[in-house]
Amino acid sequence: MSVLTLLGHLWRRHRLALLCLTAGGALFQWAITRVVPTGAQTGFVRQLFDMAPAPVRVLFGEEMVANLSARGFLGFGYVHPFALLILAAWGVRVATGALAGEVGRGTMDLVASRPVSRWAQVAAAAVAVLVGLAVMAAASWAGTAAGLRTRPLEGVVALDFAPVAAMALMLFACWGAVALLVSAVLRDGGAAISWCSGLMAVSYVLDYLGRVWTAIAFLRPLSLFRYYEPHRILRDGVAASDMTVLSAVGVVALVAAFVAFARRDL
Amino acid sequence: MPPVTAAISTEGLSKRFGAVRALEDLSLSVNRGEVFGFLGPNGAGKTTTIRLLLGLLAPSAGGATVLGRAVRLDGADWRGDVGYLPGEVAFWPQLSGRRTLDYLARLSRRRPVDRPDLLDRLGLGADILARQVRTYSDGMRQKLGIAQALQCRPSLALLDEPTKGLDPLVQQAFYGIVAGARERGTTVFVSSHVLVEVERLCDRVAMLRQGRLVFQGDVAEVRRAQLRRVAVAFAADVDVQALAHFGEMVGAAPREITMLVAQKDLPALVARLGMLPLADLVVEAPSLEEAFLERYR
């Protein structure tokens, strides 16, 4: 009952943002299908990539460079910083706003002084993060599917991108759980956003540096972005190990958020 | 075990924030159906006490029962019977006043039976409630805060500085609201440093200083315990020093004295004055403010 009421409140507060982010993600993936080169053009682009410095090729994904194709370009749309930022923005916004944001604003007193368990507050935030991400991931895939329907590309099937979108959902659900944990222990929404953004940036840079600099490649597993590689998913399918790591980190962070929020002073 | 009539009972309740002792060994009892004033200057620990009673903070030591149930951080159900007005009330700026009240009533899991009456008394009309809270003045926010705290007719209302930011007319309305709530059986716990307000509203009062309880009792008892200011004028010169043993002489002239006298010594003093050429006699009862300030000196 309380969870539903809290969810209704979160919906009212974030529905415009959800609408904008969802539309942005869908339009972006649709736009990618408009600019994907045809088979004849990919040969030329491959030559351009071959001339680019190694770090640049790594940034765009070795697999894509190695297997330059329309599929590869579409896969690039799922690791593009814009696509990642949209999903990250939702997770961080809702997770930090629901706990630390309410504490910092002073509105937590009104909620927590009512028969609403702290468990329900974390659960409502977690559900809102997850549902929003699912909607956005589905919309992104729908953008790809709609684009391919109006501009069919040889050898490219929209359904192949569903697992990629699902893994994007999983990655950012995991980040959402981390954001909830950060939010559960801090007293201010701004500080929680800063911490979450910082953690994500460090993780992203660590993954990138680990790929281009072999001396620190052993650190890559510490980055959550290591477990989300669209081109590998398109080539080999979803790796069970990646799913396992993201699930485990997400569950541990979520449980820690429940425990931390239940025990803290508000 | 606290008495069954206690709406609030604390035993050795303490709270520390690091090295800071916000509340120390508070043992307090508030009876059901009474209006209880919780006095103290800023930083005395009033807000901390209320937040401990609501389970928003975990005590460093001791414990509390509210409406017969032990307070815990996650013991949520009993809070449906409690209305709370925070000292620094904050709302969601983009929500309208009405949506705010609806949302908070739903969270309380009770029908807002007293909302129409409260809104009427506080002057929160439909046009104001339709506006987003971010357009509200401080006073309007405070009125909305009072309405949300009392709209579901709680058994216990915890009101932290309830008249802050209210103009005198609305303060009068608030006093009426508290009187009405008491008639319906609601226990009202009012934290304040406005002594006149507490004197007017409350049956009993507790005073807090630097996190410690310095007094708990009836408002009348506070006044009774205080010294009376007695001003006497004589028609002829008298030996005023012969009256000194009745109390503390604060002003003396051959035909005029001012003394501070304990209530118990008043009858004897008046009897003695009757034997003297008395021209005028004024006995002033102390206000709660004087009583309060005396305890804080």
PDB file of C-alpha atoms in Angstrom, chain B:
ATOM      1  CA  MET B   1       6.238   0.341  33.050  1.00  0.00           C
ATOM      2  CA  PRO B   2       4.715   3.685  32.094  1.00  0.00           C
ATOM      3  CA  PRO B   3       1.155   4.302  33.223  1.00  0.00           C
ATOM      4  CA  VAL B   4      -1.460   3.210  30.693  1.00  0.00           C
ATOM      5  CA  THR B   5      -2.685   6.778  30.444  1.00  0.00           C
ATOM      6  CA  ALA B   6       0.657   8.033  29.154  1.00  0.00           C
ATOM      7  CA  ALA B   7       0.637   9.142  25.540  1.00  0.00           C
ATOM      8  CA  ILE B   8       4.386   9.672  25.717  1.00  0.00           C
ATOM      9  CA  SER B   9       6.813   8.208  28.172  1.00  0.00           C
ATOM     10  CA  THR B  10      10.578   8.409  28.042  1.00  0.00           C
ATOM     11  CA  GLU B  11      13.117   6.845  30.346  1.00  0.00           C
ATOM     12  CA  GLY B  12      16.707   8.057  30.343  1.00  0.00           C
ATOM     13  CA  LEU B  13      16.364   9.128  26.728  1.00  0.00           C
ATOM     14  CA  SER B  14      19.663  10.450  25.441  1.00  0.00           C
ATOM     15  CA  LYS B  15      21.107  11.434  22.103  1.00  0.00           C
ATOM     16  CA  ARG B  16      24.626  12.351  21.154  1.00  0.00           C
ATOM     17  CA  PHE B  17      25.870  13.591  17.807  1.00  0.00           C
ATOM     18  CA  GLY B  18      29.546  12.772  18.016  1.00  0.00           C
ATOM     19  CA  ALA B  19      30.883  14.733  20.958  1.00  0.00           C
ATOM     20  CA  VAL B  20      27.770  16.899  21.184  1.00  0.00           C
ATOM     21  CA  ARG B  21      25.216  15.927  23.826  1.00  0.00           C
ATOM     22  CA  ALA B  22      21.928  16.966  22.273  1.00  0.00           C
ATOM     23  CA  LEU B  23      19.779  15.270  24.909  1.00  0.00           C
ATOM     24  CA  GLU B  24      20.751  13.815  28.246  1.00  0.00           C
ATOM     25  CA  ASP B  25      18.779  11.387  30.374  1.00  0.00           C
ATOM     26  CA  LEU B  26      15.299  12.693  29.603  1.00  0.00           C
ATOM     27  CA  SER B  27      12.553  11.052  31.639  1.00  0.00           C
ATOM     28  CA  LEU B  28       9.220  12.520  30.750  1.00  0.00           C
ATOM     29  CA  SER B  29       5.589  11.540  30.875  1.00  0.00           C
ATOM     30  CA  VAL B  30       2.762  13.122  28.902  1.00  0.00           C
ATOM     31  CA  ASN B  31      -0.773  12.085  29.762  1.00  0.00           C
ATOM     32  CA  ARG B  32      -3.348  11.220  27.150  1.00  0.00           C
ATOM     33  CA  GLY B  33      -5.635  14.074  26.240  1.00  0.00           C
ATOM     34  CA  GLU B  34      -3.513  16.872  27.668  1.00  0.00           C
ATOM     35  CA  VAL B  35      -1.786  19.750  25.933  1.00  0.00           C
ATOM     36  CA  PHE B  36       1.842  19.575  26.929  1.00  0.00           C
ATOM     37  CA  GLY B  37       4.302  22.400  26.421  1.00  0.00           C
ATOM     38  CA  PHE B  38       7.932  21.638  25.748  1.00  0.00           C
ATOM     39  CA  LEU B  39       9.972  24.723  26.457  1.00  0.00           C
ATOM     40  CA  GLY B  40      13.543  25.636  25.909  1.00  0.00           C
ATOM     41  CA  PRO B  41      15.777  28.056  24.061  1.00  0.00           C
ATOM     42  CA  ASN B  42      17.188  27.264  20.644  1.00  0.00           C
ATOM     43  CA  GLY B  43      19.516  24.284  20.786  1.00  0.00           C
ATOM     44  CA  ALA B  44      18.081  22.974  24.057  1.00  0.00           C
ATOM     45  CA  GLY B  45      17.148  19.627  22.475  1.00  0.00           C
ATOM     46  CA  LYS B  46      13.419  20.090  21.807  1.00  0.00           C
ATOM     47  CA  THR B  47      13.512  19.110  18.141  1.00  0.00           C
ATOM     48  CA  THR B  48      15.871  16.222  18.867  1.00  0.00           C
ATOM     49  CA  THR B  49      13.401  14.933  21.459  1.00  0.00           C
ATOM     50  CA  ILE B  50      10.505  15.037  19.002  1.00  0.00           C
ATOM     51  CA  ARG B  51      12.550  13.313  16.304  1.00  0.00           C
ATOM     52  CA  LEU B  52      13.501  10.615  18.809  1.00  0.00           C
ATOM     53  CA  LEU B  53       9.829  10.164  19.724  1.00  0.00           C
ATOM     54  CA  LEU B  54       8.989   9.650  16.049  1.00  0.00           C
ATOM     55  CA  GLY B  55      11.794   7.156  15.495  1.00  0.00           C
ATOM     56  CA  LEU B  56      13.539   9.430  13.029  1.00  0.00           C
ATOM     57  CA  LEU B  57      16.628   9.260  15.223  1.00  0.00           C
ATOM     58  CA  ALA B  58      18.007   6.334  17.181  1.00  0.00           C
ATOM     59  CA  PRO B  59      18.649   7.098  20.850  1.00  0.00           C
ATOM     60  CA  SER B  60      22.180   6.816  22.192  1.00  0.00           C
ATOM     61  CA  ALA B  61      20.694   5.557  25.455  1.00  0.00           C
ATOM     62  CA  GLY B  62      17.307   5.067  27.070  1.00  0.00           C
ATOM     63  CA  GLY B  63      14.039   4.596  25.295  1.00  0.00           C
ATOM     64  CA  ALA B  64      10.569   5.926  24.704  1.00  0.00           C
ATOM     65  CA  THR B  65       7.039   4.667  24.315  1.00  0.00           C
ATOM     66  CA  VAL B  66       4.488   6.561  22.278  1.00  0.00           C
ATOM     67  CA  LEU B  67       0.811   5.635  22.536  1.00  0.00           C
ATOM     68  CA  GLY B  68       1.862   2.567  24.455  1.00  0.00           C
ATOM     69  CA  ARG B  69       4.305   1.254  21.867  1.00  0.00           C
ATOM     70  CA  ALA B  70       8.079   1.222  22.077  1.00  0.00           C
ATOM     71  CA  VAL B  71       9.632   3.595  19.585  1.00  0.00           C
ATOM     72  CA  ARG B  72      11.953   1.993  17.061  1.00  0.00           C
ATOM     73  CA  LEU B  73      13.488   3.300  13.853  1.00  0.00           C
ATOM     74  CA  ASP B  74      11.409   1.011  11.710  1.00  0.00           C
ATOM     75  CA  GLY B  75       8.344   0.476  13.850  1.00  0.00           C
ATOM     76  CA  ALA B  76       5.998   2.154  11.435  1.00  0.00           C
ATOM     77  CA  ASP B  77       2.406   1.180  12.156  1.00  0.00           C
ATOM     78  CA  TRP B  78       1.757   3.310  15.245  1.00  0.00           C
ATOM     79  CA  ARG B  79       2.722   6.445  13.345  1.00  0.00           C
ATOM     80  CA  GLY B  80      -0.671   6.419  11.630  1.00  0.00           C
ATOM     81  CA  ASP B  81      -2.039   7.711  14.917  1.00  0.00           C
ATOM     82  CA  VAL B  82       0.471  10.548  15.154  1.00  0.00           C
ATOM     83  CA  GLY B  83       0.431  13.947  13.473  1.00  0.00           C
ATOM     84  CA  TYR B  84       3.719  15.778  13.149  1.00  0.00           C
ATOM     85  CA  LEU B  85       4.583  19.340  12.269  1.00  0.00           C
ATOM     86  CA  PRO B  86       8.353  19.699  11.790  1.00  0.00           C
ATOM     87  CA  GLY B  87      10.112  22.796  13.067  1.00  0.00           C
ATOM     88  CA  GLU B  88      11.358  23.584   9.587  1.00  0.00           C
ATOM     89  CA  VAL B  89       8.475  22.347   7.507  1.00  0.00           C
ATOM     90  CA  ALA B  90       9.333  21.626   3.865  1.00  0.00           C
ATOM     91  CA  PHE B  91       7.152  20.402   1.029  1.00  0.00           C
ATOM     92  CA  TRP B  92       7.557  19.292  -2.558  1.00  0.00           C
ATOM     93  CA  PRO B  93       7.611  22.611  -4.395  1.00  0.00           C
ATOM     94  CA  GLN B  94       5.998  21.387  -7.595  1.00  0.00           C
ATOM     95  CA  LEU B  95       2.996  19.794  -5.870  1.00  0.00           C
ATOM     96  CA  SER B  96      -0.134  21.816  -5.215  1.00  0.00           C
ATOM     97  CA  GLY B  97      -1.291  22.283  -1.644  1.00  0.00           C
ATOM     98  CA  ARG B  98      -4.217  19.950  -2.189  1.00  0.00           C
ATOM     99  CA  ARG B  99      -2.091  17.198  -3.728  1.00  0.00           C
ATOM    100  CA  THR B 100       0.316  17.545  -0.833  1.00  0.00           C
ATOM    101  CA  LEU B 101      -2.475  17.055   1.695  1.00  0.00           C
ATOM    102  CA  ASP B 102      -3.910  14.131  -0.300  1.00  0.00           C
ATOM    103  CA  TYR B 103      -0.543  12.422  -0.568  1.00  0.00           C
ATOM    104  CA  LEU B 104       0.252  12.791   3.125  1.00  0.00           C
ATOM    105  CA  ALA B 105      -3.229  11.626   4.152  1.00  0.00           C
ATOM    106  CA  ARG B 106      -2.825   8.514   1.998  1.00  0.00           C
ATOM    107  CA  LEU B 107       0.513   7.810   3.647  1.00  0.00           C
ATOM    108  CA  SER B 108      -1.181   8.161   7.044  1.00  0.00           C
ATOM    109  CA  ARG B 109      -3.736   5.534   5.959  1.00  0.00           C
ATOM    110  CA  ARG B 110      -6.517   7.552   7.558  1.00  0.00           C
ATOM    111  CA  ARG B 111      -9.282   9.701   6.186  1.00  0.00           C
ATOM    112  CA  PRO B 112      -8.646  13.448   6.518  1.00  0.00           C
ATOM    113  CA  VAL B 113     -11.845  13.995   8.484  1.00  0.00           C
ATOM    114  CA  ASP B 114     -10.798  17.308   9.987  1.00  0.00           C
ATOM    115  CA  ARG B 115      -9.340  18.831   6.835  1.00  0.00           C
ATOM    116  CA  PRO B 116     -12.314  21.035   5.839  1.00  0.00           C
ATOM    117  CA  ASP B 117     -12.544  22.567   9.307  1.00  0.00           C
ATOM    118  CA  LEU B 118      -8.797  23.135   9.527  1.00  0.00           C
ATOM    119  CA  LEU B 119      -8.603  24.752   6.107  1.00  0.00           C
ATOM    120  CA  ASP B 120     -11.508  26.976   6.985  1.00  0.00           C
ATOM    121  CA  ARG B 121      -9.981  28.095  10.274  1.00  0.00           C
ATOM    122  CA  LEU B 122      -6.557  28.637   8.739  1.00  0.00           C
ATOM    123  CA  GLY B 123      -7.903  30.510   5.743  1.00  0.00           C
ATOM    124  CA  LEU B 124      -6.521  28.103   3.158  1.00  0.00           C
ATOM    125  CA  GLY B 125      -9.098  28.426   0.396  1.00  0.00           C
ATOM    126  CA  ALA B 126      -9.518  26.289  -2.696  1.00  0.00           C
ATOM    127  CA  ASP B 127      -7.677  28.850  -4.827  1.00  0.00           C
ATOM    128  CA  ILE B 128      -4.614  28.701  -2.568  1.00  0.00           C
ATOM    129  CA  LEU B 129      -4.648  24.920  -2.391  1.00  0.00           C
ATOM    130  CA  ALA B 130      -4.756  24.703  -6.185  1.00  0.00           C
ATOM    131  CA  ARG B 131      -1.433  26.547  -6.416  1.00  0.00           C
ATOM    132  CA  GLN B 132       1.971  24.894  -6.341  1.00  0.00           C
ATOM    133  CA  VAL B 133       3.559  25.023  -2.909  1.00  0.00           C
ATOM    134  CA  ARG B 134       6.599  26.819  -4.317  1.00  0.00           C
ATOM    135  CA  THR B 135       4.414  29.912  -4.721  1.00  0.00           C
ATOM    136  CA  TYR B 136       3.480  29.904  -1.017  1.00  0.00           C
ATOM    137  CA  SER B 137       4.757  32.381   1.535  1.00  0.00           C
ATOM    138  CA  ASP B 138       6.374  31.085   4.726  1.00  0.00           C
ATOM    139  CA  GLY B 139       3.140  31.662   6.631  1.00  0.00           C
ATOM    140  CA  MET B 140       1.094  29.724   4.095  1.00  0.00           C
ATOM    141  CA  ARG B 141       3.548  26.850   4.267  1.00  0.00           C
ATOM    142  CA  GLN B 142       3.243  26.828   8.029  1.00  0.00           C
ATOM    143  CA  LYS B 143      -0.545  26.737   7.756  1.00  0.00           C
ATOM    144  CA  LEU B 144      -0.318  23.854   5.315  1.00  0.00           C
ATOM    145  CA  GLY B 145       2.027  22.167   7.777  1.00  0.00           C
ATOM    146  CA  ILE B 146      -0.522  22.495  10.580  1.00  0.00           C
ATOM    147  CA  ALA B 147      -3.263  21.173   8.307  1.00  0.00           C
ATOM    148  CA  GLN B 148      -1.278  18.107   7.243  1.00  0.00           C
ATOM    149  CA  ALA B 149      -0.387  17.318  10.849  1.00  0.00           C
ATOM    150  CA  LEU B 150      -3.949  17.424  12.151  1.00  0.00           C
ATOM    151  CA  GLN B 151      -6.136  16.607   9.135  1.00  0.00           C
ATOM    152  CA  CYS B 152      -6.476  12.894   9.964  1.00  0.00           C
ATOM    153  CA  ARG B 153      -7.450  13.536  13.597  1.00  0.00           C
ATOM    154  CA  PRO B 154      -4.409  11.902  15.211  1.00  0.00           C
ATOM    155  CA  SER B 155      -4.430  10.612  18.775  1.00  0.00           C
ATOM    156  CA  LEU B 156      -1.159  12.435  19.330  1.00  0.00           C
ATOM    157  CA  ALA B 157       0.030  15.633  17.660  1.00  0.00           C
ATOM    158  CA  LEU B 158       3.703  16.567  17.892  1.00  0.00           C
ATOM    159  CA  LEU B 159       3.974  20.209  16.909  1.00  0.00           C
ATOM    160  CA  ASP B 160       7.433  21.750  16.715  1.00  0.00           C
ATOM    161  CA  GLU B 161       7.258  25.552  16.905  1.00  0.00           C
ATOM    162  CA  PRO B 162       3.741  25.590  15.419  1.00  0.00           C
ATOM    163  CA  THR B 163       3.129  29.349  15.327  1.00  0.00           C
ATOM    164  CA  LYS B 164       6.398  30.255  13.673  1.00  0.00           C
ATOM    165  CA  GLY B 165       5.711  32.669  10.842  1.00  0.00           C
ATOM    166  CA  LEU B 166       1.992  32.995  11.580  1.00  0.00           C
ATOM    167  CA  ASP B 167       0.399  36.412  11.925  1.00  0.00           C
ATOM    168  CA  PRO B 168      -1.481  37.158  15.186  1.00  0.00           C
ATOM    169  CA  LEU B 169      -4.902  36.426  13.693  1.00  0.00           C
ATOM    170  CA  VAL B 170      -3.849  33.006  12.465  1.00  0.00           C
ATOM    171  CA  GLN B 171      -2.178  32.364  15.813  1.00  0.00           C
ATOM    172  CA  GLN B 172      -5.556  32.915  17.431  1.00  0.00           C
ATOM    173  CA  ALA B 173      -7.072  30.478  14.961  1.00  0.00           C
ATOM    174  CA  PHE B 174      -4.363  27.982  15.835  1.00  0.00           C
ATOM    175  CA  TYR B 175      -5.141  28.259  19.536  1.00  0.00           C
ATOM    176  CA  GLY B 176      -8.749  27.453  18.673  1.00  0.00           C
ATOM    177  CA  ILE B 177      -7.632  24.464  16.635  1.00  0.00           C
ATOM    178  CA  VAL B 178      -5.603  23.107  19.544  1.00  0.00           C
ATOM    179  CA  ALA B 179      -8.530  23.628  21.921  1.00  0.00           C
ATOM    180  CA  GLY B 180     -10.782  21.746  19.503  1.00  0.00           C
ATOM    181  CA  ALA B 181      -8.275  18.935  19.159  1.00  0.00           C
ATOM    182  CA  ARG B 182      -8.076  18.590  22.926  1.00  0.00           C
ATOM    183  CA  GLU B 183     -11.866  18.411  23.168  1.00  0.00           C
ATOM    184  CA  ARG B 184     -11.772  15.516  20.712  1.00  0.00           C
ATOM    185  CA  GLY B 185      -9.246  13.738  22.903  1.00  0.00           C
ATOM    186  CA  THR B 186      -6.076  14.431  20.962  1.00  0.00           C
ATOM    187  CA  THR B 187      -2.908  14.697  23.019  1.00  0.00           C
ATOM    188  CA  VAL B 188      -0.964  17.739  21.858  1.00  0.00           C
ATOM    189  CA  PHE B 189       2.763  18.055  22.447  1.00  0.00           C
ATOM    190  CA  VAL B 190       3.858  21.592  21.604  1.00  0.00           C
ATOM    191  CA  SER B 191       7.470  22.572  21.424  1.00  0.00           C
ATOM    192  CA  SER B 192       7.994  26.290  21.684  1.00  0.00           C
ATOM    193  CA  HIS B 193      10.058  29.087  23.076  1.00  0.00           C
ATOM    194  CA  VAL B 194       7.088  31.460  22.947  1.00  0.00           C
ATOM    195  CA  LEU B 195       6.140  31.418  26.591  1.00  0.00           C
ATOM    196  CA  VAL B 196       2.898  33.316  26.332  1.00  0.00           C
ATOM    197  CA  GLU B 197       1.712  30.755  23.843  1.00  0.00           C
ATOM    198  CA  VAL B 198       2.587  27.829  26.081  1.00  0.00           C
ATOM    199  CA  GLU B 199       1.017  29.539  29.054  1.00  0.00           C
ATOM    200  CA  ARG B 200      -2.175  29.985  27.106  1.00  0.00           C
ATOM    201  CA  LEU B 201      -2.319  26.552  25.495  1.00  0.00           C
ATOM    202  CA  CYS B 202      -0.859  24.045  27.868  1.00  0.00           C
ATOM    203  CA  ASP B 203      -1.952  22.090  30.913  1.00  0.00           C
ATOM    204  CA  ARG B 204       1.527  20.985  31.776  1.00  0.00           C
ATOM    205  CA  VAL B 205       4.963  22.027  30.759  1.00  0.00           C
ATOM    206  CA  ALA B 206       8.513  20.715  30.701  1.00  0.00           C
ATOM    207  CA  MET B 207      11.575  22.881  30.441  1.00  0.00           C
ATOM    208  CA  LEU B 208      14.756  21.797  28.790  1.00  0.00           C
ATOM    209  CA  ARG B 209      18.156  23.404  29.078  1.00  0.00           C
ATOM    210  CA  GLN B 210      21.264  22.219  27.250  1.00  0.00           C
ATOM    211  CA  GLY B 211      19.688  18.841  26.646  1.00  0.00           C
ATOM    212  CA  ARG B 212      18.621  18.326  30.254  1.00  0.00           C
ATOM    213  CA  LEU B 213      15.157  18.466  31.778  1.00  0.00           C
ATOM    214  CA  VAL B 214      15.061  21.218  34.386  1.00  0.00           C
ATOM    215  CA  PHE B 215      11.376  21.151  35.211  1.00  0.00           C
ATOM    216  CA  GLN B 216       8.234  19.179  34.525  1.00  0.00           C
ATOM    217  CA  GLY B 217       4.852  20.028  35.982  1.00  0.00           C
ATOM    218  CA  ASP B 218       1.668  22.070  35.784  1.00  0.00           C
ATOM    219  CA  VAL B 219       1.789  25.535  34.328  1.00  0.00           C
ATOM    220  CA  ALA B 220       0.090  26.721  37.500  1.00  0.00           C
ATOM    221  CA  GLU B 221       2.714  24.935  39.565  1.00  0.00           C
ATOM    222  CA  VAL B 222       5.480  26.766  37.764  1.00  0.00           C
ATOM    223  CA  ARG B 223       3.899  30.044  38.588  1.00  0.00           C
ATOM    224  CA  ARG B 224       3.142  28.965  42.148  1.00  0.00           C
ATOM    225  CA  ALA B 225       6.737  28.036  42.719  1.00  0.00           C
ATOM    226  CA  GLN B 226       7.882  31.463  41.680  1.00  0.00           C
ATOM    227  CA  LEU B 227       8.382  34.439  43.953  1.00  0.00           C
ATOM    228  CA  ARG B 228       5.669  37.115  43.965  1.00  0.00           C
ATOM    229  CA  ARG B 229       6.621  40.708  43.462  1.00  0.00           C
ATOM    230  CA  VAL B 230       5.032  42.638  46.344  1.00  0.00           C
ATOM    231  CA  ALA B 231       4.942  46.437  46.241  1.00  0.00           C
ATOM    232  CA  VAL B 232       3.794  48.183  49.425  1.00  0.00           C
ATOM    233  CA  ALA B 233       3.175  51.869  50.118  1.00  0.00           C
ATOM    234  CA  PHE B 234       2.751  53.144  53.687  1.00  0.00           C
ATOM    235  CA  ALA B 235       0.867  56.176  54.937  1.00  0.00           C
ATOM    236  CA  ALA B 236       3.657  56.893  57.490  1.00  0.00           C
ATOM    237  CA  ASP B 237       7.301  56.043  58.009  1.00  0.00           C
ATOM    238  CA  VAL B 238       7.854  52.454  59.151  1.00  0.00           C
ATOM    239  CA  ASP B 239      10.844  50.281  59.956  1.00  0.00           C
ATOM    240  CA  VAL B 240      10.978  48.448  56.642  1.00  0.00           C
ATOM    241  CA  GLN B 241      13.942  46.316  57.727  1.00  0.00           C
ATOM    242  CA  ALA B 242      11.603  44.577  60.162  1.00  0.00           C
ATOM    243  CA  LEU B 243       9.852  43.080  57.110  1.00  0.00           C
ATOM    244  CA  ALA B 244      13.038  41.806  55.460  1.00  0.00           C
ATOM    245  CA  HIS B 245      12.695  38.268  56.773  1.00  0.00           C
ATOM    246  CA  PHE B 246       9.526  37.720  54.690  1.00  0.00           C
ATOM    247  CA  GLY B 247      11.483  37.658  51.455  1.00  0.00           C
ATOM    248  CA  GLU B 248      14.060  39.400  49.323  1.00  0.00           C
ATOM    249  CA  MET B 249      14.003  43.181  49.553  1.00  0.00           C
ATOM    250  CA  VAL B 250      14.616  44.667  46.116  1.00  0.00           C
ATOM    251  CA  GLY B 251      13.685  48.256  46.885  1.00  0.00           C
ATOM    252  CA  ALA B 252      13.281  50.056  50.171  1.00  0.00           C
ATOM    253  CA  ALA B 253      12.370  53.586  51.283  1.00  0.00           C
ATOM    254  CA  PRO B 254      10.790  54.734  54.575  1.00  0.00           C
ATOM    255  CA  ARG B 255       7.296  54.661  53.054  1.00  0.00           C
ATOM    256  CA  GLU B 256       7.731  52.252  50.190  1.00  0.00           C
ATOM    257  CA  ILE B 257       9.122  48.760  49.686  1.00  0.00           C
ATOM    258  CA  THR B 258       9.311  46.212  46.910  1.00  0.00           C
ATOM    259  CA  MET B 259       9.940  42.592  47.828  1.00  0.00           C
ATOM    260  CA  LEU B 260      10.077  39.175  46.237  1.00  0.00           C
ATOM    261  CA  VAL B 261       8.084  36.803  48.433  1.00  0.00           C
ATOM    262  CA  ALA B 262       7.396  33.098  48.168  1.00  0.00           C
ATOM    263  CA  GLN B 263       3.706  32.254  47.840  1.00  0.00           C
ATOM    264  CA  LYS B 264       3.715  30.336  51.122  1.00  0.00           C
ATOM    265  CA  ASP B 265       4.954  33.412  53.002  1.00  0.00           C
ATOM    266  CA  LEU B 266       2.352  35.756  51.576  1.00  0.00           C
ATOM    267  CA  PRO B 267      -0.355  35.208  54.226  1.00  0.00           C
ATOM    268  CA  ALA B 268       2.046  36.019  57.045  1.00  0.00           C
ATOM    269  CA  LEU B 269       3.333  39.100  55.245  1.00  0.00           C
ATOM    270  CA  VAL B 270      -0.183  40.392  54.564  1.00  0.00           C
ATOM    271  CA  ALA B 271      -1.119  39.813  58.203  1.00  0.00           C
ATOM    272  CA  ARG B 272       1.918  41.762  59.343  1.00  0.00           C
ATOM    273  CA  LEU B 273       1.232  44.578  56.887  1.00  0.00           C
ATOM    274  CA  GLY B 274      -2.273  44.857  58.315  1.00  0.00           C
ATOM    275  CA  MET B 275      -0.744  46.039  61.560  1.00  0.00           C
ATOM    276  CA  LEU B 276       1.096  48.858  59.768  1.00  0.00           C
ATOM    277  CA  PRO B 277      -0.243  52.105  58.242  1.00  0.00           C
ATOM    278  CA  LEU B 278      -0.835  50.560  54.832  1.00  0.00           C
ATOM    279  CA  ALA B 279      -1.620  52.922  51.924  1.00  0.00           C
ATOM    280  CA  ASP B 280      -1.386  50.527  48.959  1.00  0.00           C
ATOM    281  CA  LEU B 281      -0.523  46.925  48.273  1.00  0.00           C
ATOM    282  CA  VAL B 282       0.180  45.298  44.903  1.00  0.00           C
ATOM    283  CA  VAL B 283       0.977  41.590  44.577  1.00  0.00           C
ATOM    284  CA  GLU B 284       1.997  40.513  41.087  1.00  0.00           C
ATOM    285  CA  ALA B 285       1.909  36.878  40.007  1.00  0.00           C
ATOM    286  CA  PRO B 286       4.837  36.095  37.758  1.00  0.00           C
ATOM    287  CA  SER B 287       4.214  35.328  34.122  1.00  0.00           C
ATOM    288  CA  LEU B 288       5.464  32.026  32.834  1.00  0.00           C
ATOM    289  CA  GLU B 289       8.147  33.984  31.079  1.00  0.00           C
ATOM    290  CA  GLU B 290       9.480  35.292  34.395  1.00  0.00           C
ATOM    291  CA  ALA B 291       9.290  31.807  35.847  1.00  0.00           C
ATOM    292  CA  PHE B 292      11.058  30.423  32.829  1.00  0.00           C
ATOM    293  CA  LEU B 293      13.789  33.035  32.838  1.00  0.00           C
ATOM    294  CA  GLU B 294      14.345  32.565  36.549  1.00  0.00           C
ATOM    295  CA  ARG B 295      15.009  28.886  36.026  1.00  0.00           C
ATOM    296  CA  TYR B 296      17.431  29.677  33.244  1.00  0.00           C
ATOM    297  CA  ARG B 297      19.466  32.177  35.236  1.00  0.00           C
TER     298      ARG B 297
END
